Short mmCIF file of C-alpha atoms in Angstrom, two decimals:
data_model
loop_
_atom_site.label_atom_id
_atom_site.label_comp_id
_atom_site.label_asym_id
_atom_site.label_seq_id
_atom_site.Cartn_x
_atom_site.Cartn_y
_atom_site.Cartn_z
CA MET A 263 11.69 -6.53 21.80
CA GLU A 264 14.46 -6.33 19.28
CA LYS A 265 14.35 -3.88 16.10
CA LEU A 266 11.91 -6.05 13.57
CA ALA A 267 10.64 -5.51 10.25
CA ILE A 268 7.92 -6.84 8.45
CA ALA A 269 7.06 -6.82 4.56
CA ILE A 270 3.52 -7.18 3.63
CA ASP A 271 3.10 -7.42 0.29
CA GLY A 272 -0.26 -7.77 -2.08
CA PRO A 273 -2.64 -6.41 -4.96
CA ALA A 274 -4.78 -3.64 -4.64
CA GLY A 275 -7.97 -4.53 -1.94
CA ALA A 276 -6.46 -7.40 -0.46
CA GLY A 277 -6.91 -5.94 3.19
CA LYS A 278 -3.09 -5.06 3.59
CA SER A 279 -3.58 -1.79 5.52
CA THR A 280 -6.27 -2.58 7.36
CA ILE A 281 -4.40 -5.71 8.47
CA SER A 282 -0.77 -4.22 8.87
CA LYS A 283 -2.45 -1.73 11.36
CA LEU A 284 -3.80 -3.94 13.30
CA VAL A 285 -0.48 -6.35 13.77
CA ALA A 286 1.28 -3.13 14.48
CA ASN A 287 -1.16 -2.35 17.26
CA ARG A 288 -0.68 -5.96 18.72
CA ILE A 289 2.94 -6.14 18.62
CA ASN A 290 3.91 -2.64 19.11
CA LEU A 291 5.68 -1.67 15.58
CA ASN A 292 5.67 1.71 13.57
CA TYR A 293 3.30 1.20 10.66
CA ILE A 294 4.44 2.58 7.28
CA ASP A 295 1.65 2.48 4.53
CA THR A 296 4.06 2.96 1.33
CA GLY A 297 0.60 3.13 -0.92
CA ALA A 298 -0.37 6.33 1.07
CA MET A 299 2.76 7.69 -0.05
CA TYR A 300 2.07 7.15 -3.48
CA ARG A 301 -1.76 8.02 -3.18
CA ALA A 302 -0.47 11.53 -1.16
CA ILE A 303 2.03 12.43 -4.55
CA THR A 304 -1.32 11.34 -6.79
CA TYR A 305 -3.53 13.57 -5.08
CA LYS A 306 -0.56 16.39 -5.07
CA VAL A 307 -0.71 15.81 -8.94
CA ILE A 308 -4.17 15.80 -9.72
CA ASN A 309 -4.82 19.11 -7.62
CA ASN A 310 -2.05 20.76 -9.65
CA GLY A 311 -3.54 19.87 -13.26
CA ILE A 312 -0.41 17.46 -14.45
CA GLU A 313 -0.88 15.16 -16.73
CA PHE A 314 -0.28 11.52 -15.87
CA ASP A 315 2.10 11.01 -18.42
CA ASP A 316 3.97 14.25 -18.14
CA LYS A 317 6.94 12.74 -15.64
CA VAL A 318 8.84 15.78 -15.90
CA GLU A 319 6.41 18.29 -14.27
CA ILE A 320 6.00 15.13 -11.98
CA ILE A 321 9.12 14.94 -10.72
CA LYS A 322 9.91 18.13 -10.58
CA LEU A 323 6.23 18.42 -8.35
CA LEU A 324 7.84 15.53 -6.14
CA ASN A 325 11.34 16.86 -5.62
CA SER A 326 9.53 20.36 -3.83
CA THR A 327 7.07 17.82 -1.61
CA SER A 328 7.21 16.72 1.65
CA ILE A 329 5.75 13.41 3.05
CA ASP A 330 5.97 11.87 6.47
CA PHE A 331 4.07 10.07 8.84
CA ASN A 332 3.03 10.38 12.23
CA HIS A 333 1.07 8.87 15.01
CA ASN A 334 0.32 6.29 11.98
CA HIS A 335 -1.28 9.59 9.85
CA ILE A 336 0.19 10.65 7.08
CA TYR A 337 1.10 14.06 5.90
CA LEU A 338 1.47 15.69 2.63
CA ASP A 339 3.38 19.10 3.09
CA GLY A 340 2.62 19.46 6.42
CA LYS A 341 -1.07 18.89 6.46
CA ASN A 342 -2.92 15.38 7.39
CA VAL A 343 -4.25 14.00 4.06
CA ASP A 344 -5.75 10.61 5.27
CA LYS A 345 -9.40 11.23 3.70
CA GLU A 346 -8.27 12.84 0.57
CA ILE A 347 -6.15 9.99 -0.51
CA ARG A 348 -8.74 7.43 -0.13
CA GLU A 349 -11.03 8.92 -2.35
CA ASN A 350 -11.98 7.06 -5.77
CA LYS A 351 -9.94 9.16 -8.31
CA ILE A 352 -6.83 8.65 -6.46
CA SER A 353 -7.34 4.77 -6.09
CA LYS A 354 -8.33 4.69 -9.98
CA ASN A 355 -4.75 6.93 -10.94
CA VAL A 356 -1.89 6.01 -8.50
CA SER A 357 -0.77 3.24 -10.58
CA TYR A 358 0.25 5.28 -13.14
CA ILE A 359 2.19 7.73 -10.78
CA ALA A 360 3.93 4.14 -8.92
CA LYS A 361 5.27 2.95 -12.11
CA ILE A 362 7.51 5.99 -12.22
CA LYS A 363 10.99 5.17 -11.93
CA GLU A 364 11.99 8.51 -10.21
CA VAL A 365 8.86 8.10 -7.99
CA ARG A 366 9.47 4.79 -6.98
CA GLU A 367 13.19 5.50 -6.45
CA LYS A 368 12.69 8.41 -4.14
CA MET A 369 9.83 6.65 -2.10
CA VAL A 370 11.83 3.79 -1.96
CA GLU A 371 14.80 5.82 -0.29
CA ILE A 372 12.17 7.22 2.33
CA GLN A 373 11.03 4.12 3.33
CA ARG A 374 14.39 2.38 3.77
CA LYS A 375 15.37 5.65 6.00
CA ILE A 376 11.87 5.23 8.37
CA ALA A 377 12.81 1.66 8.45
CA SER A 378 16.58 1.71 9.56
CA ASN A 379 16.13 3.00 12.96
CA LYS A 380 12.68 1.84 14.10
CA SER A 381 10.72 -1.64 14.48
CA VAL A 382 8.39 -1.58 11.24
CA ILE A 383 5.51 -2.89 9.83
CA MET A 384 5.71 -1.89 5.94
CA ASP A 385 2.68 -2.89 3.15
CA GLY A 386 2.73 -1.91 -0.51
CA ARG A 387 3.14 -3.85 -3.87
CA ASP A 388 7.20 -4.12 -3.57
CA ILE A 389 8.43 -4.07 0.23
CA GLY A 390 9.72 -7.95 0.17
CA THR A 391 10.98 -7.94 -2.97
CA HIS A 392 12.88 -4.48 -3.02
CA VAL A 393 12.44 -2.14 -0.33
CA LEU A 394 13.17 -4.53 2.57
CA PRO A 395 14.27 -7.64 0.90
CA LYS A 396 16.52 -8.56 4.28
CA ALA A 397 13.08 -8.12 6.73
CA ASP A 398 12.68 -10.43 9.24
CA PHE A 399 9.28 -11.64 8.02
CA LYS A 400 7.31 -11.52 4.63
CA PHE A 401 3.72 -11.93 4.13
CA TYR A 402 1.93 -11.68 0.66
CA ILE A 403 -1.87 -11.16 1.35
CA ASN A 404 -4.05 -12.03 -1.64
CA ALA A 405 -7.84 -12.57 -2.23
CA SER A 406 -9.73 -13.12 -5.62
CA VAL A 407 -10.64 -10.16 -7.75
CA GLU A 408 -14.08 -10.52 -7.13
CA GLU A 409 -13.73 -10.66 -3.46
CA ARG A 410 -11.55 -7.49 -3.59
CA GLY A 411 -13.80 -5.85 -5.99
CA ARG A 412 -17.03 -6.19 -3.65
CA ARG A 413 -14.96 -5.11 -0.62
CA ARG A 414 -14.07 -1.85 -2.17
CA TYR A 415 -17.65 -1.48 -3.64
CA GLU A 416 -18.95 -1.68 -0.24
CA GLU A 417 -16.23 0.66 1.19
CA LEU A 418 -17.17 3.16 -1.51
CA LYS A 419 -21.02 2.86 -0.92
CA GLU A 420 -21.04 3.68 2.92
CA LYS A 421 -19.20 7.20 1.84
CA ASN A 422 -22.03 7.47 -1.03
CA PHE A 423 -20.20 6.97 -3.86
CA ASP A 424 -22.00 6.47 -7.30
CA THR A 425 -20.48 3.59 -8.65
CA THR A 426 -21.11 -0.07 -9.52
CA LEU A 427 -19.51 -3.67 -8.61
CA GLU A 428 -18.77 -4.81 -12.13
CA LYS A 429 -17.42 -1.35 -12.53
CA ILE A 430 -14.71 -1.31 -9.31
CA ILE A 431 -13.98 -4.99 -10.69
CA GLU A 432 -12.68 -3.84 -14.01
CA GLU A 433 -10.67 -0.69 -11.85
CA ILE A 434 -8.97 -3.52 -9.46
CA LYS A 435 -8.05 -5.83 -12.66
CA ASN A 436 -6.70 -2.52 -14.41
CA ARG A 437 -4.63 -1.75 -11.22
CA ASP A 438 -3.51 -5.47 -10.89
CA ARG A 439 -2.16 -5.15 -14.86
CA ILE A 440 -0.68 -2.17 -14.46
CA ASP A 441 1.14 -3.29 -10.85
CA SER A 442 2.10 -6.53 -12.14
CA THR A 443 3.67 -5.63 -15.58
CA ARG A 444 5.53 -1.97 -14.95
CA GLU A 445 9.14 -1.99 -15.61
CA ILE A 446 10.38 -0.91 -12.10
CA SER A 447 9.45 -3.24 -9.17
CA PRO A 448 6.15 -5.03 -10.45
CA LEU A 449 4.14 -6.47 -8.17
CA ARG A 450 5.33 -10.04 -7.09
CA LYS A 451 5.59 -12.61 -4.22
CA SER A 452 9.09 -12.80 -3.10
CA GLU A 453 10.09 -16.38 -2.84
CA ASP A 454 10.62 -16.66 1.21
CA ALA A 455 6.84 -14.72 1.53
CA PHE A 456 4.21 -16.79 3.39
CA GLU A 457 1.01 -16.37 1.56
CA ILE A 458 -2.49 -15.84 2.61
CA ASP A 459 -5.41 -15.86 1.07
CA THR A 460 -8.10 -13.84 2.71
CA THR A 461 -11.03 -14.48 0.46
CA ASN A 462 -13.21 -16.56 3.05
CA LEU A 463 -11.30 -15.09 6.10
CA THR A 464 -11.89 -11.99 8.45
CA ILE A 465 -9.37 -10.05 9.35
CA ASP A 466 -9.13 -11.16 12.53
CA GLN A 467 -8.23 -14.31 11.27
CA VAL A 468 -5.55 -12.98 9.02
CA VAL A 469 -3.81 -11.12 11.76
CA ASP A 470 -3.82 -14.11 14.01
CA LYS A 471 -2.11 -16.26 11.13
CA ILE A 472 0.30 -13.35 11.11
CA ILE A 473 1.03 -13.07 14.33
CA LYS A 474 1.40 -16.51 15.31
CA THR A 475 3.71 -17.31 12.30
CA ILE A 476 5.89 -14.84 13.83
CA GLU A 477 5.78 -16.09 17.43
CA LYS A 478 6.42 -19.23 16.06
CA ARG A 479 9.25 -18.43 13.76
CA ARG A 480 10.88 -16.64 16.68
CA GLU A 481 10.43 -19.01 19.96
#
């Protein structure tokens, strides 16, 4: 198969990462979780006790940070941080880091470099609109805020986190607001993206929709 680039965008909790991983496995693509990259630097910022509004220190930290993917696992300064970056404190605060211009510029530079020499499926908030505007296929994955909150709540319950559905929904609404109104590359649907509302669909149904769309256009 020729080199292929697929962009998957959408708000928090819509299922982008899970869906992208499954599509990657089905049609043999390299999965790049851009959200995990922002989570990784957020994790490091928190661990270093840096305030979220201290741009100077955040940028200094970023410039001495290594973020890489290997076999669909993310490594921060050489350490696998798959589990650590999924903690709720990261989910609540990643948007504050992701809206910083210099952070986004550095991440986009890394993402484009990865996509330049291999077939990829990449998910995030601004892949189709900014990172890979010439992607072969673009999808916008969405769901109601209530459904996205319910999914996140169930995920946290399984990990024995003490929280409430109402609190999670408010946190997701706040992330949506930050992501949609930030000055640099805000969350929005690319005009040429296929939109899929996953509210009442199973993961397998969404994956099938994406693969059928790709196969139909490439026949």
